[in-house]
XYZ file of C-alpha atoms in Angstrom:
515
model
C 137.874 85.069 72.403
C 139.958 88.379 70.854
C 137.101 90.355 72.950
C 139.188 88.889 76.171
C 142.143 89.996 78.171
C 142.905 86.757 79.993
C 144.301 87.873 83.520
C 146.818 85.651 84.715
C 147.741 87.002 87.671
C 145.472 87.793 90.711
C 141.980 86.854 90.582
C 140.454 89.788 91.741
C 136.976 89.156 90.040
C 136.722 85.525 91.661
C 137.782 87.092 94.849
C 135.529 90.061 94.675
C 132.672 87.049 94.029
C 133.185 84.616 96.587
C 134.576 86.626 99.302
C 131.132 87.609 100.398
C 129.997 84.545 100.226
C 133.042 82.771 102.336
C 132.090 85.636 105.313
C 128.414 84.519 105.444
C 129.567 80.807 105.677
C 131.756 82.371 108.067
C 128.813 83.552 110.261
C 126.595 80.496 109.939
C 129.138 79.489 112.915
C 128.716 83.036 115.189
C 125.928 83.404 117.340
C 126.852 87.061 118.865
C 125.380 89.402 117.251
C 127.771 92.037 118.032
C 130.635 89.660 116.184
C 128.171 89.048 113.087
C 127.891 93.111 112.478
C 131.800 93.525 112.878
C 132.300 90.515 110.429
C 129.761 91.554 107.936
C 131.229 95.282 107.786
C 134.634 93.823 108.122
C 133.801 91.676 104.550
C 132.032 94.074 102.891
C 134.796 96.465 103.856
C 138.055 94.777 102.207
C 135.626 93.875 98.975
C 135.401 97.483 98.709
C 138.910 98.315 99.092
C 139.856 95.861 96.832
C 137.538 96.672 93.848
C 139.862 99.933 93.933
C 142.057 98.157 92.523
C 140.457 98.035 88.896
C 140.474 101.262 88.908
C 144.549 101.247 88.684
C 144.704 98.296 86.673
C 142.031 99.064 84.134
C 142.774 100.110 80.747
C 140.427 103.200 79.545
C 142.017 102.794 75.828
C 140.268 99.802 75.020
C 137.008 98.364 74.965
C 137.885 94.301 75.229
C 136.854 93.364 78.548
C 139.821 93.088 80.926
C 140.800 91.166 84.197
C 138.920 88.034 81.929
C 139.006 84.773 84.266
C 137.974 81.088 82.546
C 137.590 78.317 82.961
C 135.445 75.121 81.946
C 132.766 74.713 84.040
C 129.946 71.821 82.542
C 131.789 70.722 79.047
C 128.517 68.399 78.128
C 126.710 71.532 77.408
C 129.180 74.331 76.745
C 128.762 76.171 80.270
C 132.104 77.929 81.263
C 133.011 79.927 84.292
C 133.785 83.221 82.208
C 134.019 86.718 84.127
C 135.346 90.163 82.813
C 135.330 94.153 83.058
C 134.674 96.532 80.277
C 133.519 100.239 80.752
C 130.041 99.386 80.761
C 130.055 97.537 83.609
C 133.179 99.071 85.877
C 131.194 101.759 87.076
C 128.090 99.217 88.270
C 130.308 96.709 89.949
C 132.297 100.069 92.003
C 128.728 101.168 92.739
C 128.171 97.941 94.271
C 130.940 97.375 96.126
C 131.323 101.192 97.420
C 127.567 100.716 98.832
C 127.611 97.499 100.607
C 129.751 98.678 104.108
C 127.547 101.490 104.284
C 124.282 99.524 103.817
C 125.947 96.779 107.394
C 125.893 100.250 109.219
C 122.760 101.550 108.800
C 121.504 98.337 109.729
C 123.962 98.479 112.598
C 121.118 99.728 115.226
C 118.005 99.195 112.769
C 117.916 95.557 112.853
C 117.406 94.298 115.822
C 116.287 90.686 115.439
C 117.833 87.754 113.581
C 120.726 89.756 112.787
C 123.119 87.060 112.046
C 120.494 86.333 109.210
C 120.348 89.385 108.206
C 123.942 89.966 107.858
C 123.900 86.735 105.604
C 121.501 87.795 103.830
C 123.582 90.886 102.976
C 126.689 88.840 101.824
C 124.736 86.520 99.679
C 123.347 89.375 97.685
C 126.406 91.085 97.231
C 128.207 88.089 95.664
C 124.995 87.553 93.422
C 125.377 91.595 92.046
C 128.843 91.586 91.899
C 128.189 88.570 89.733
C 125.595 89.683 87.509
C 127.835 92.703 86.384
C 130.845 90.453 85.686
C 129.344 87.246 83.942
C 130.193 86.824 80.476
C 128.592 83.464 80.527
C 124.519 83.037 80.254
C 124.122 80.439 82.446
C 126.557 82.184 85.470
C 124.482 85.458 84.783
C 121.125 83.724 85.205
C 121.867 82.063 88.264
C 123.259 84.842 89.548
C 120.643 87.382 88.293
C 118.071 84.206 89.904
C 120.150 83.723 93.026
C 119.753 87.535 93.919
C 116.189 87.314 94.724
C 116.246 85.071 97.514
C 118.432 87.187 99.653
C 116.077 89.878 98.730
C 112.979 88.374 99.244
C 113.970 87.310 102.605
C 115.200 91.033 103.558
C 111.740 92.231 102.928
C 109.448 89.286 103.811
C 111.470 88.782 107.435
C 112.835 92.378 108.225
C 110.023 94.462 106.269
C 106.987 96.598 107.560
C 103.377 95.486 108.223
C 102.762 94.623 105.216
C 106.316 92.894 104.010
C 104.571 89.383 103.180
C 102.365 91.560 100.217
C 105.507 93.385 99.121
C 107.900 90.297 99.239
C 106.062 88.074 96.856
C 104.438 91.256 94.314
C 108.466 91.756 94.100
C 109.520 88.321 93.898
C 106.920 87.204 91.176
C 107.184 90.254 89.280
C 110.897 89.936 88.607
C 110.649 86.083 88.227
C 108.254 86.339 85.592
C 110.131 88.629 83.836
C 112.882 86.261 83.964
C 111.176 83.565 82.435
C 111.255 85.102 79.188
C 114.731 85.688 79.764
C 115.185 82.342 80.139
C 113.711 81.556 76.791
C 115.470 84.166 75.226
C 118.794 82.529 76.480
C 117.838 79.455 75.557
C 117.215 80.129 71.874
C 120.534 82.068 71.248
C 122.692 79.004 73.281
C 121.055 76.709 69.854
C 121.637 79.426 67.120
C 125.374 80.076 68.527
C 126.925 76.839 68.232
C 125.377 75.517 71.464
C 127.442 77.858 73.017
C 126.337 80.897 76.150
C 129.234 82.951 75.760
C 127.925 86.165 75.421
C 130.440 88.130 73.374
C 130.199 85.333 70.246
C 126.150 86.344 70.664
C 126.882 90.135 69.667
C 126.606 91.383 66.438
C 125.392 88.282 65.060
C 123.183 88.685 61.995
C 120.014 86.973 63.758
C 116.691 87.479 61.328
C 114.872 90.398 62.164
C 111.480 88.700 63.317
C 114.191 86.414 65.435
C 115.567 89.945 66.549
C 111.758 91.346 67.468
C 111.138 88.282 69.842
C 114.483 88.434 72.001
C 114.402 92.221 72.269
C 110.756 91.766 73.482
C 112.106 88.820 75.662
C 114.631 90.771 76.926
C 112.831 94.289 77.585
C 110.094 92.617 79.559
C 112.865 90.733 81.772
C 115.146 94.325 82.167
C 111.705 97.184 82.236
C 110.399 94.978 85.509
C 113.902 94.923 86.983
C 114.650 99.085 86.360
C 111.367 99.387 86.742
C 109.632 101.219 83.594
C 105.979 102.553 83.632
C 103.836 100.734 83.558
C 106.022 97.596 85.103
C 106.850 99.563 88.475
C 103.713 98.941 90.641
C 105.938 96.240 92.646
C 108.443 98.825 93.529
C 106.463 101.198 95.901
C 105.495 98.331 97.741
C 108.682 96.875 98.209
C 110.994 100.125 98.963
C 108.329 100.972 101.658
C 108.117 98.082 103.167
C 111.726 96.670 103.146
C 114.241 97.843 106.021
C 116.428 100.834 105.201
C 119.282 98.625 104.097
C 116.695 96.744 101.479
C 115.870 99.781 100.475
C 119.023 101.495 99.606
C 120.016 98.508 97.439
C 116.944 98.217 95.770
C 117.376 101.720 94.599
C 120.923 101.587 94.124
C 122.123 98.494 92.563
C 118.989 95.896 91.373
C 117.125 98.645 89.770
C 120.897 98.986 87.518
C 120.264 95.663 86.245
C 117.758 95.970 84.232
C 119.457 99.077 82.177
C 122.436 97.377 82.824
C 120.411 94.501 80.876
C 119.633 96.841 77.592
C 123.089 97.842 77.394
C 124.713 94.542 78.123
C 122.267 92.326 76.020
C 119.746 94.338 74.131
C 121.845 96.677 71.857
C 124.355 94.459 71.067
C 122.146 91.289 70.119
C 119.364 92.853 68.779
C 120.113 95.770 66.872
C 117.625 96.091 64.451
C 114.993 95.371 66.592
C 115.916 98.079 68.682
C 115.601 100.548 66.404
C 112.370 98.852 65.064
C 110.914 99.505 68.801
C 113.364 102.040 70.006
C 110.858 105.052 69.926
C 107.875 103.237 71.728
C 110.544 102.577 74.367
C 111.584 106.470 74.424
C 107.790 107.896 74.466
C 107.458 105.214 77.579
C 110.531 106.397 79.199
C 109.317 110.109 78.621
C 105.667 108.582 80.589
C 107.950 107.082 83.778
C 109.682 110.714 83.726
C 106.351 112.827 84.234
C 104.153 109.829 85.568
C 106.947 108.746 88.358
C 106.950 113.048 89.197
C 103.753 113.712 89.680
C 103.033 110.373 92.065
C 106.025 111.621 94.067
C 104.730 115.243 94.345
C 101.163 113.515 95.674
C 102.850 111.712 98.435
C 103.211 111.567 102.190
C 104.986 109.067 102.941
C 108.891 109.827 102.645
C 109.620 106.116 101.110
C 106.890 106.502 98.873
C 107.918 109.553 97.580
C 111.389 108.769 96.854
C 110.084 105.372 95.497
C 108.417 107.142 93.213
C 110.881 109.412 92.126
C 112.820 106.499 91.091
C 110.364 105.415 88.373
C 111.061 109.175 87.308
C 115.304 109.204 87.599
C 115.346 106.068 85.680
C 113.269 107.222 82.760
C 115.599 109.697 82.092
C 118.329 106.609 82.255
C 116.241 104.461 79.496
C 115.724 107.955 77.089
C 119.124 108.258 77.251
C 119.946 104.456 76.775
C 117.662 104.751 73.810
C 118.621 108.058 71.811
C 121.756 105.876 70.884
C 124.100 108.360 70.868
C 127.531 109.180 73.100
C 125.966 111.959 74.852
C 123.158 109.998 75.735
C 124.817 106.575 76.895
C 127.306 108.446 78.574
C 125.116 110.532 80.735
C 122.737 107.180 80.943
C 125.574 104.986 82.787
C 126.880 108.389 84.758
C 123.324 108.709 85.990
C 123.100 105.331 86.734
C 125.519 105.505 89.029
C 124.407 109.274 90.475
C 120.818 107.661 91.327
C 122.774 104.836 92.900
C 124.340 107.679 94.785
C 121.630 110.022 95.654
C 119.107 107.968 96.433
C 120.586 105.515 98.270
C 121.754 108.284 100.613
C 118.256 109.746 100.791
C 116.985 106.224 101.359
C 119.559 106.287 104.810
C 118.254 109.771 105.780
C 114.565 108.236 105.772
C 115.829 105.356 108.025
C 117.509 107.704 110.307
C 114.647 109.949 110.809
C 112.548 106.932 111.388
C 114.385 105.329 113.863
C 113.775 108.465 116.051
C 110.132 108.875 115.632
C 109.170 105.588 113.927
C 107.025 106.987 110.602
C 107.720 108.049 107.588
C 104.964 110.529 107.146
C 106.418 114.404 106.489
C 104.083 115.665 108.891
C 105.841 113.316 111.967
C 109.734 114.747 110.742
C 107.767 118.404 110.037
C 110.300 121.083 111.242
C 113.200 119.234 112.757
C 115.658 121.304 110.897
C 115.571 123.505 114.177
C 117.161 120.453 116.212
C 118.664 118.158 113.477
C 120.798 121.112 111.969
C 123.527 118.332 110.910
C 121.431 116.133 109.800
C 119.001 118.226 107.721
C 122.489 119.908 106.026
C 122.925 116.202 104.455
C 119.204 115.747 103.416
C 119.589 119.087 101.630
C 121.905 118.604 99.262
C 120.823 115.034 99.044
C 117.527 116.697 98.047
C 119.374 119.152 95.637
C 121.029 116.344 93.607
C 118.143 114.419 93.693
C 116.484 117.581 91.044
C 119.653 118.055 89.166
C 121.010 121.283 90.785
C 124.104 122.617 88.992
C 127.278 121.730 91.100
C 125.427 117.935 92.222
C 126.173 114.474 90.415
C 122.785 114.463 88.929
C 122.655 117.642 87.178
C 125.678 116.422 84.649
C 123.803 113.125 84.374
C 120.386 114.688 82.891
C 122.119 117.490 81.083
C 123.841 115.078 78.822
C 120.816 112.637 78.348
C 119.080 116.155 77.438
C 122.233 116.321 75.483
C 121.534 113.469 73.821
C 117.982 113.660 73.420
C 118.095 117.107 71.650
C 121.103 115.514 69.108
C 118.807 112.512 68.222
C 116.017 114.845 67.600
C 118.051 117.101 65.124
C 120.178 114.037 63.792
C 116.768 112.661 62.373
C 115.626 116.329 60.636
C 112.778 116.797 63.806
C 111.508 119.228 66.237
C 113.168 117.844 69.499
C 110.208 116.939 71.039
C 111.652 114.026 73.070
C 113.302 116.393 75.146
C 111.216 119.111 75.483
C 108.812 116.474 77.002
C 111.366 115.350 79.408
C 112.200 118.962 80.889
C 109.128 119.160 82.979
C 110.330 115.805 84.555
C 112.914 117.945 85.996
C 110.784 120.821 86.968
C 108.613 118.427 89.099
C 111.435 116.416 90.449
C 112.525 119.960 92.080
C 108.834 120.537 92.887
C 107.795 117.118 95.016
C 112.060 117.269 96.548
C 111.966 121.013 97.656
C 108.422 119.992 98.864
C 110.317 117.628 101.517
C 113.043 119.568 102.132
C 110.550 122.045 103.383
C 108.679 120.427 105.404
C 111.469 118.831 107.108
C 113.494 121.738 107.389
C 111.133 124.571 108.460
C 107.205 123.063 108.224
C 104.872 125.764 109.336
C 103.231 127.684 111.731
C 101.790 124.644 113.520
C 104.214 122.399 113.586
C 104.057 119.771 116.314
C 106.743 120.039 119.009
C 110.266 118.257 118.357
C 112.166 119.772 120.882
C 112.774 115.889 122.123
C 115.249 115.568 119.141
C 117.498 118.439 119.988
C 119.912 115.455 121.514
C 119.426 112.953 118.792
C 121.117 114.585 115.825
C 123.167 112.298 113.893
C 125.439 110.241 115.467
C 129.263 109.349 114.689
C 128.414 106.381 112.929
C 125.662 107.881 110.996
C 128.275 110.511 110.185
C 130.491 108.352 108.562
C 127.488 106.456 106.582
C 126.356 109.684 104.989
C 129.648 111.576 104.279
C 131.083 109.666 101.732
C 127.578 109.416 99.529
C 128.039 113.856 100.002
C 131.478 113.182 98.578
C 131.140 111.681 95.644
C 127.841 113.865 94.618
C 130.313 117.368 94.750
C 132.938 115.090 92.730
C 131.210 113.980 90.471
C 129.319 117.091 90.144
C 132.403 119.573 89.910
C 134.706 116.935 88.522
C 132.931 114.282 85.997
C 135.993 113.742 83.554
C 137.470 110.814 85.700
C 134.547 108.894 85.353
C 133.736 109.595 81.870
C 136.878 108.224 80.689
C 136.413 104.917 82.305
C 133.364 104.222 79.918
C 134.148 106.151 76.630
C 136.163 103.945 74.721
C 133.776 101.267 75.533
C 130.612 103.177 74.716
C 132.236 104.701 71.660
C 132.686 100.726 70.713
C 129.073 99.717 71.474
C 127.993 102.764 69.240
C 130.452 102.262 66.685
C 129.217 98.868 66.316
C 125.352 99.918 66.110
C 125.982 102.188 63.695
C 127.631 99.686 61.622
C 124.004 97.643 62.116
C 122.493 100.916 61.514
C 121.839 100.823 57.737
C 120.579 97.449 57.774
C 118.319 98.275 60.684
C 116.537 101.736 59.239
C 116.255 99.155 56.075
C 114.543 96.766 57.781
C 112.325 99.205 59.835
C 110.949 100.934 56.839
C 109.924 97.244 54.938
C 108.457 96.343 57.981
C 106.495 99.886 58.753
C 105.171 100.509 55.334
């Protein structure tokens, strides 16, 4: 327990947990629909505001994890209510939090049916993510990481396009199959830990290396489907497209987290040799999402589809830089976490806006509204620019230090950096299939159809506000990246520190079992 700060004050954690959950009891007893959006944005709101407040009370100089709540939960089998911060996960549970007001109003005039539900629905998740990032316990994490599907399920299956019943179960058995070998996993390291689930005793434990090979394999099946990497990602298409805007932007900017959040969290720290053992089969297919999730973007019509697709790219660059095992690469691996989250999530709300005028997705339907949309094509374009990596945007200080990274692992190890010269062109295409949509939105051509209708429905007040603050934080974390950096050093520096004291033993254990 020395990895703990026990907070005795405040319970912030428990509160940013439960409150979600206490509004959608809460609107189990409202029937106006009017009331249920004003609740739900109310809740998600003050969770938001108050999740500022690890920010102030969050200690950068250490990497113990901090604001620790616990308590016995089941004492027959070891099962305690455990939660905690460190700078791994701050970031995530921020990201979270920040999103969930804006996701209520885009759905504000969207959903139009069941909204009470809907709103629910909303709540339920957000106490299930909040959750997943805070659990130090395995059994709290797994129901939580299990209890998130439901709500998501539902979004899709109930609120979804034409074909939301396909999408709905591809995404719910995907991910719960995945978790089944979690579950195993778990299981096994709750009997070979003192019958115990904490999850900080499980780290850097000196588990046999064919033990090691099993859980990381349990483990990267359960966390590839959830971020998701090639060739796991054929449910996510399906279910972006066919969820409602506010499915979609969480999809892309919290659940797909998980799973990296998952390698970080779980992976490194419990199976270190392993992870060397397999690390560059897991970098080659990160380099394949990169260039695989470009090109199927750059061959699309359909603006969900597209940035669907670029998501399978944006998060191979998060796994290579996971995987190089160095600071520059972690680093810029969580910050990009967090700039996808950013980016597109925000494109994900310029899709539903544009959609909810001319109800389609397709670029030619949206071809050449710049002319009468001037506000809201300025936010899709620099959406679109961070989305590449332009210099100035969130992204571009992401990918230049998982580049970073990916060159230093390459000359660490005496090689020609080929790991990153294969992930440039993932960058050149990015620009390629974004500037693409940018214009054809913006300007089309010389036969574009006639949108002189949408001259009065620019973007709204409300709309506005839902898209300004994503702008805000892609300029500041663009021009100013230092704040956020130092909220995850110490605690990366620790996770590395600690590899590299596995390190030895691990390049030992690779080369008996290689030659």
């Amino acid at each position: 327990m020395d990895q703990l700060l026990i907070n005795s004050g405040f319970p912030i954690l428990s509160v940013l947990i439960f409150l979600p959950l206490v509004g959608a009891l809460v609107l189990l007893f409202i029937e106006n629909e009017e009331l249920c959006r004003k609740l739900a944005l109310a809740t998600t709101s003050i969770v938001g505001l108050l999740s500022i407040r690890l920010i102030f009370g969050f200690d950068k100089t250490t990497a113990q994890f901090q604001f620790v709540e616990h308590r016995t939960w089941i004492e027959a089998f070891n099962i305690n209510y455990t939660l905690g911060v460190d700078g791994i996960s701050i970031l995530l549970i921020l990201l979270t939090t920040i999103i969930m007001p804006f996701c209520v109003l885009a759905s504000w005039s969207y959903i139009k049916t069941r909204v009470r539900a809907f709103m629910i629905c909303l709540l339920i998740m957000e106490t299930s993510m909040i959750g997943v990032f805070v659990a130090l316990d395995f059994v709290l994490f797994y129901i939580l990481w299990e209890a998130m599907l439901i709500p998501m399920y539902l979004l899709i299956g109930i609120w979804g396009g034409p074909r939301k019943i396909y999408a709905s179960v591809k995404f719910f058995l995907y991910t719960l199959a995945g978790s089944i070998l979690l579950l195993v996993g778990i299981i096994w390291l709750y009997t070979s830990n003192d019958y115990s689930f904490f999850i900080p005793a499980m780290m850097w434990q000196d588990y046999s290396v064919t033990a090691q090979l099993y859980l990381f394999v349990a483990f990267f099946l359960a966390f590839a489907i959830k971020v998701p990497m090639f060739p796991f990602h054929t449910w996510l298409p399906a279910a972006h497209v066919e969820a409602p805007t506010a499915g979609s932007v969480i999809l892309a900017s919290i659940l797909l987290k998980m799973g990296t959040y998952g390698f970080l969290r779980f992976a490194l720290p419990i199976t270190p040799e392993a992870t060397v053992i397999l690390m560059p089969y897991v970098l080659w297919l990160s380099i394949a999402g990169i260039i695989y999730g470009g090109f199927t973007a750059l061959a699309q019509s359909d603006m969900k589809k597209l940035i669907a697709y670029s998501s399978v790219g944006h998060m191979g660059f998060v796994t290579l830089g996971i995987f190089v095992l160095n600071i520059n690469g972690v680093e810029g691996a969580i910050l990009q976490m967090v700039n996808h989250g950013i980016t597109t999530g925000a494109l994900f709300l310029c899709v539903g806006m544009i959609y909810e005028r001319t109800h389609s997705r397709e670029l030619r339907s949206a071809t050449g509204i710049g002319k009468y949309m001037p506000i809201y094509i300025t936010f899709l374009a620099f959406f679109s620019l961070s989305a590449f990596g332009f210099p100035g945007t969130n992204s571009f200080v992401g990918e230049f230090m998982i580049l970073a990274g990916a060159f230093e692992f390459s000359t660490s190890n005496n090689e020609f950096p080929y790991l990153a010269l294969a992930a440039i062109p993932g960058a050149v295409i990015a620009a390629a299939y974004m500037l693409r949509m940018l214009q054809k939105i913006a300007w089309g051509g010389t036969d574009n159809p006639d949108q002189s209708w949408l001259k009065e429905l620019d973007l709204n007040t409300r709309e506005i506000v839902t898209l300004a603050p994503f702008l805000f934080f892609v300029f500041w974390i663009g021009l100013g990246p230092q704040p956020f950096l130092d909220l995850i050093h110490t605690s990366v520096a620790e996770l590395l520190q600690q590899f590299d004291l596995h390190h030895a033993k691990a390049i030992a254990a690779a080369g008996s079992i290689l030659h």
